[in-house]
Amino acid sequence: QVQLQESGPGLVKPSETLSLTCTVSGGSVSSYYWSWIRQPAGKGLEWIGRFYTSASTNYNPSLKSRVTISVDTSRNQLSLKLTSVTAADTAVYYCARIAVVGALGDWGQGTMVTVSS
Amino acid sequence: EIVLTQSPGTLSLSPGERATLSCRASQSVSSSYLAWYQQKPGQAPRLLIYGASSRAAGIPDRFSGSGSGTDFTLTITRLEPEDFAVYYCQQYDSSPPRYTFGQGTKLEIK
């Protein structure tokens, strides 16, 4: 079974760039579709984007101008970059593997990111 | 953009009872692309149902999904103590690719 582990700074200053990594074990990052999802404290889930290849990447329109998802095949990692962050970007960020079309199967445990000066 | 509305917001039931959770879409959703998740406090969501009615691996058969078009239902027969959690429905739009979640239903112990 594929296992996912998110990592990155827990605190990011407003206007800076949030950068997270998702390390994949038990499978190749090149073999599946991947997504990032976030969840503000006490609130619901928001899909951020999906990656399969560099030519097959899709983003939530509400975040598209600020987000980039990519993979590092040599490290078997998925990454997320979100620019110009504000307090509204404070959330738990999850990476997930798209196990079947339309559904998010394996999830990481999530990493909390706070945007504050 | 398809909006998913879940009801009720909170459902209070006792162990052993049957739970019926609703997910209504603002426009028709392909049944192939409707999923349900369970989330417990401090944990990541767990996929329960995909394709509207197919159970994910390891999910007990007391969980079942049904529905089509704009109305979908997650049913949990004979609630177990570990079933009390928040449940989310989610749909996938293929053109352009996009995933949307409902706002969640909290299933709490009565």
Coordinates of C-alpha atoms in Angstrom, one line a residue:
Chain A
Q1 CA 0.0 0.0 0.0
V2 CA 1.2 3.5 -0.9
Q3 CA 2.1 5.6 2.1
L4 CA 2.4 9.4 2.0
Q5 CA 4.1 11.8 4.4
E6 CA 3.8 15.6 4.1
S7 CA 6.5 17.9 5.4
G8 CA 7.4 21.6 5.4
P9 CA 7.5 24.7 7.5
G10 CA 4.7 25.0 10.0
L11 CA 4.8 28.8 9.9
V12 CA 4.9 31.1 6.8
K13 CA 4.9 34.9 6.8
P14 CA 2.2 36.7 4.8
S15 CA 3.1 37.5 1.2
E16 CA 5.7 34.7 1.2
T17 CA 5.6 31.3 -0.6
L18 CA 4.3 28.2 1.1
S19 CA 6.4 25.1 0.1
L20 CA 5.4 21.6 1.1
T21 CA 6.7 18.1 0.2
C22 CA 4.9 14.8 0.1
T23 CA 7.2 11.8 0.3
V24 CA 5.8 8.7 -1.3
S25 CA 6.7 5.2 -0.2
G26 CA 5.4 1.8 -1.5
G27 CA 4.9 3.1 -5.0
S28 CA 6.3 5.3 -7.7
V29 CA 5.4 9.0 -7.9
S30 CA 5.5 8.5 -11.7
S31 CA 2.8 5.9 -11.7
Y32 CA -0.2 7.7 -10.4
Y33 CA -2.3 10.8 -10.3
W34 CA -1.7 12.9 -7.1
S35 CA -3.6 15.7 -5.4
W36 CA -3.2 18.3 -2.7
I37 CA -6.1 19.2 -0.5
R38 CA -6.4 21.6 2.4
Q39 CA -8.6 22.0 5.4
P40 CA -8.8 25.1 7.6
A41 CA -9.3 24.4 11.2
G42 CA -12.9 23.3 11.9
K43 CA -13.9 23.6 8.3
G44 CA -14.4 21.5 5.2
L45 CA -12.0 20.2 2.5
E46 CA -10.8 22.2 -0.4
W47 CA -9.1 20.6 -3.5
I48 CA -6.0 22.5 -4.5
G49 CA -4.8 20.6 -7.6
R50 CA -3.9 17.4 -9.4
F51 CA -0.6 16.2 -11.0
Y52 CA 0.1 13.4 -13.4
T53 CA 2.7 14.8 -15.7
S54 CA 4.0 18.2 -16.3
A55 CA 1.6 18.4 -19.2
S56 CA -1.3 17.0 -17.2
T57 CA -1.7 19.3 -14.2
N58 CA -4.9 20.9 -13.1
Y59 CA -5.6 23.4 -10.4
N60 CA -8.6 24.8 -8.5
P61 CA -9.6 27.9 -10.4
S62 CA -9.7 29.9 -7.2
L63 CA -6.0 29.2 -6.5
K64 CA -4.7 28.7 -10.0
S65 CA -2.8 32.0 -10.2
R66 CA -0.8 31.2 -7.1
V67 CA -0.2 27.4 -7.0
T68 CA 2.3 25.0 -8.6
I69 CA 2.4 21.2 -8.1
S70 CA 5.3 19.2 -9.4
V71 CA 7.1 16.0 -8.7
D72 CA 10.7 15.0 -8.1
T73 CA 11.0 11.5 -9.4
S74 CA 14.6 11.0 -8.1
R75 CA 13.3 11.6 -4.6
N76 CA 9.8 10.1 -5.2
Q77 CA 8.3 13.2 -3.9
L78 CA 5.3 15.5 -4.8
S79 CA 5.6 19.2 -4.0
L80 CA 3.3 22.1 -3.5
K81 CA 4.1 25.8 -3.9
L82 CA 1.6 28.5 -3.0
T83 CA 2.7 32.1 -3.5
S84 CA 1.6 35.3 -1.9
V85 CA 0.0 33.6 1.1
T86 CA -2.4 35.3 3.5
A87 CA -4.0 34.2 6.7
A88 CA -6.8 32.6 4.6
D89 CA -4.2 30.0 3.5
T90 CA -3.8 28.7 7.1
A91 CA -4.9 25.1 7.0
V92 CA -3.9 21.5 7.3
Y93 CA -2.5 20.4 3.9
Y94 CA -2.9 16.9 2.7
C95 CA -1.4 15.0 -0.2
A96 CA -3.4 12.1 -1.6
R97 CA -3.2 9.5 -4.3
I98 CA -6.0 9.3 -6.8
A99 CA -6.7 5.6 -6.5
V100 CA -9.6 5.4 -9.0
V101 CA -10.9 8.0 -11.4
G102 CA -12.7 10.6 -9.4
A103 CA -11.8 9.5 -5.9
L104 CA -8.9 10.2 -3.5
G105 CA -7.6 6.9 -2.1
D106 CA -4.5 7.0 0.0
W107 CA -4.0 10.2 2.1
G108 CA -1.0 11.5 4.1
Q109 CA -1.5 12.4 7.7
G110 CA -1.5 16.1 6.9
T111 CA 0.7 19.0 7.9
M112 CA -0.5 22.2 9.6
V113 CA 0.6 25.4 8.1
T114 CA 0.0 28.8 9.8
V115 CA 0.4 32.1 7.9
S116 CA 1.3 34.7 10.4
S117 CA 4.0 37.4 10.9
Chain B
E1 CA -19.1 24.8 -10.8
I2 CA -21.0 22.0 -9.2
V3 CA -22.0 22.7 -5.6
L4 CA -22.6 19.8 -3.3
T5 CA -24.9 20.3 -0.3
Q6 CA -25.0 17.7 2.4
S7 CA -27.8 17.2 4.9
P8 CA -28.3 17.2 7.7
G9 CA -25.4 19.3 9.1
T10 CA -25.5 17.2 12.3
L11 CA -27.1 13.8 12.8
S12 CA -27.5 12.5 16.4
L13 CA -28.0 8.8 16.6
S14 CA -27.3 5.9 19.0
P15 CA -25.1 2.9 18.3
G16 CA -27.0 0.2 16.6
E17 CA -29.2 2.6 14.7
R18 CA -29.3 3.3 11.0
A19 CA -27.8 6.5 9.6
T20 CA -28.8 8.1 6.3
L21 CA -26.7 10.9 5.0
S22 CA -27.7 13.0 1.9
C23 CA -25.6 14.7 -0.7
R24 CA -27.4 16.9 -3.3
A25 CA -25.6 18.3 -6.3
S26 CA -26.5 21.6 -8.0
Q27 CA -26.4 19.8 -11.4
S28 CA -26.2 16.3 -12.5
V29 CA -23.1 14.3 -11.5
S30 CA -21.8 11.2 -13.1
S31 CA -22.3 8.3 -10.7
S32 CA -18.9 7.1 -11.6
Y33 CA -17.4 10.2 -10.0
L34 CA -19.2 10.5 -6.7
A35 CA -17.3 9.5 -3.5
W36 CA -17.8 9.5 0.2
Y37 CA -15.2 10.0 3.0
Q38 CA -15.1 9.6 6.7
Q39 CA -12.9 11.9 8.8
K40 CA -12.3 11.5 12.6
P41 CA -10.8 14.3 14.7
G42 CA -7.1 14.8 14.0
Q43 CA -7.1 12.3 11.2
A44 CA -7.0 12.5 7.4
P45 CA -10.2 11.6 5.5
R46 CA -10.6 8.0 4.6
L47 CA -12.2 6.9 1.3
L48 CA -15.4 4.8 2.0
I49 CA -17.3 4.8 -1.3
Y50 CA -16.4 5.6 -4.9
G51 CA -18.4 5.4 -8.0
A52 CA -21.5 6.3 -5.8
S53 CA -21.9 2.7 -4.6
S54 CA -18.5 0.8 -4.6
R55 CA -16.9 0.2 -1.2
A56 CA -13.2 1.0 -1.0
A57 CA -10.9 -1.8 0.2
G58 CA -11.4 -2.8 3.8
I59 CA -14.6 -0.8 4.3
P60 CA -17.2 -2.8 6.2
D61 CA -20.4 -3.8 4.4
R62 CA -22.5 -1.8 6.9
F63 CA -21.5 1.2 4.7
S64 CA -23.3 1.6 1.4
G65 CA -23.8 4.3 -1.1
S66 CA -26.6 4.9 -3.6
G67 CA -28.1 7.5 -5.8
S68 CA -27.7 9.1 -9.2
G69 CA -28.1 12.4 -11.0
T70 CA -28.2 15.0 -8.3
D71 CA -29.2 13.0 -5.2
F72 CA -26.8 10.6 -3.5
T73 CA -27.0 8.8 -0.1
L74 CA -24.6 7.2 2.3
T75 CA -26.2 4.6 4.5
I76 CA -24.7 3.1 7.6
T77 CA -26.6 0.2 9.0
R78 CA -26.1 -0.8 12.7
L79 CA -23.9 2.1 13.8
E80 CA -20.7 1.1 15.6
P81 CA -19.0 3.5 18.2
E82 CA -16.2 4.0 15.7
D83 CA -18.6 5.3 13.0
F84 CA -19.2 8.6 14.8
A85 CA -17.3 11.1 12.7
V86 CA -17.7 13.7 9.9
Y87 CA -18.6 12.5 6.5
Y88 CA -18.0 14.3 3.2
C89 CA -19.2 13.6 -0.2
Q90 CA -17.1 14.6 -3.2
Q91 CA -17.6 14.8 -6.9
Y92 CA -15.2 14.9 -9.8
D93 CA -15.7 17.0 -12.9
S94 CA -13.7 15.8 -15.9
S95 CA -14.0 18.9 -18.0
P96 CA -12.0 20.6 -16.8
P97 CA -10.7 18.2 -14.1
R98 CA -11.8 19.4 -10.7
Y99 CA -12.8 17.9 -7.4
T100 CA -15.5 19.4 -5.2
F101 CA -16.4 18.5 -1.6
G102 CA -19.7 18.9 0.3
Q103 CA -19.5 20.8 3.5
G104 CA -19.8 17.6 5.6
T105 CA -22.2 15.9 7.9
K106 CA -21.3 15.4 11.6
L107 CA -22.5 12.1 12.9
E108 CA -22.6 12.3 16.7
I109 CA -23.6 10.0 19.5
K110 CA -27.0 10.7 20.9

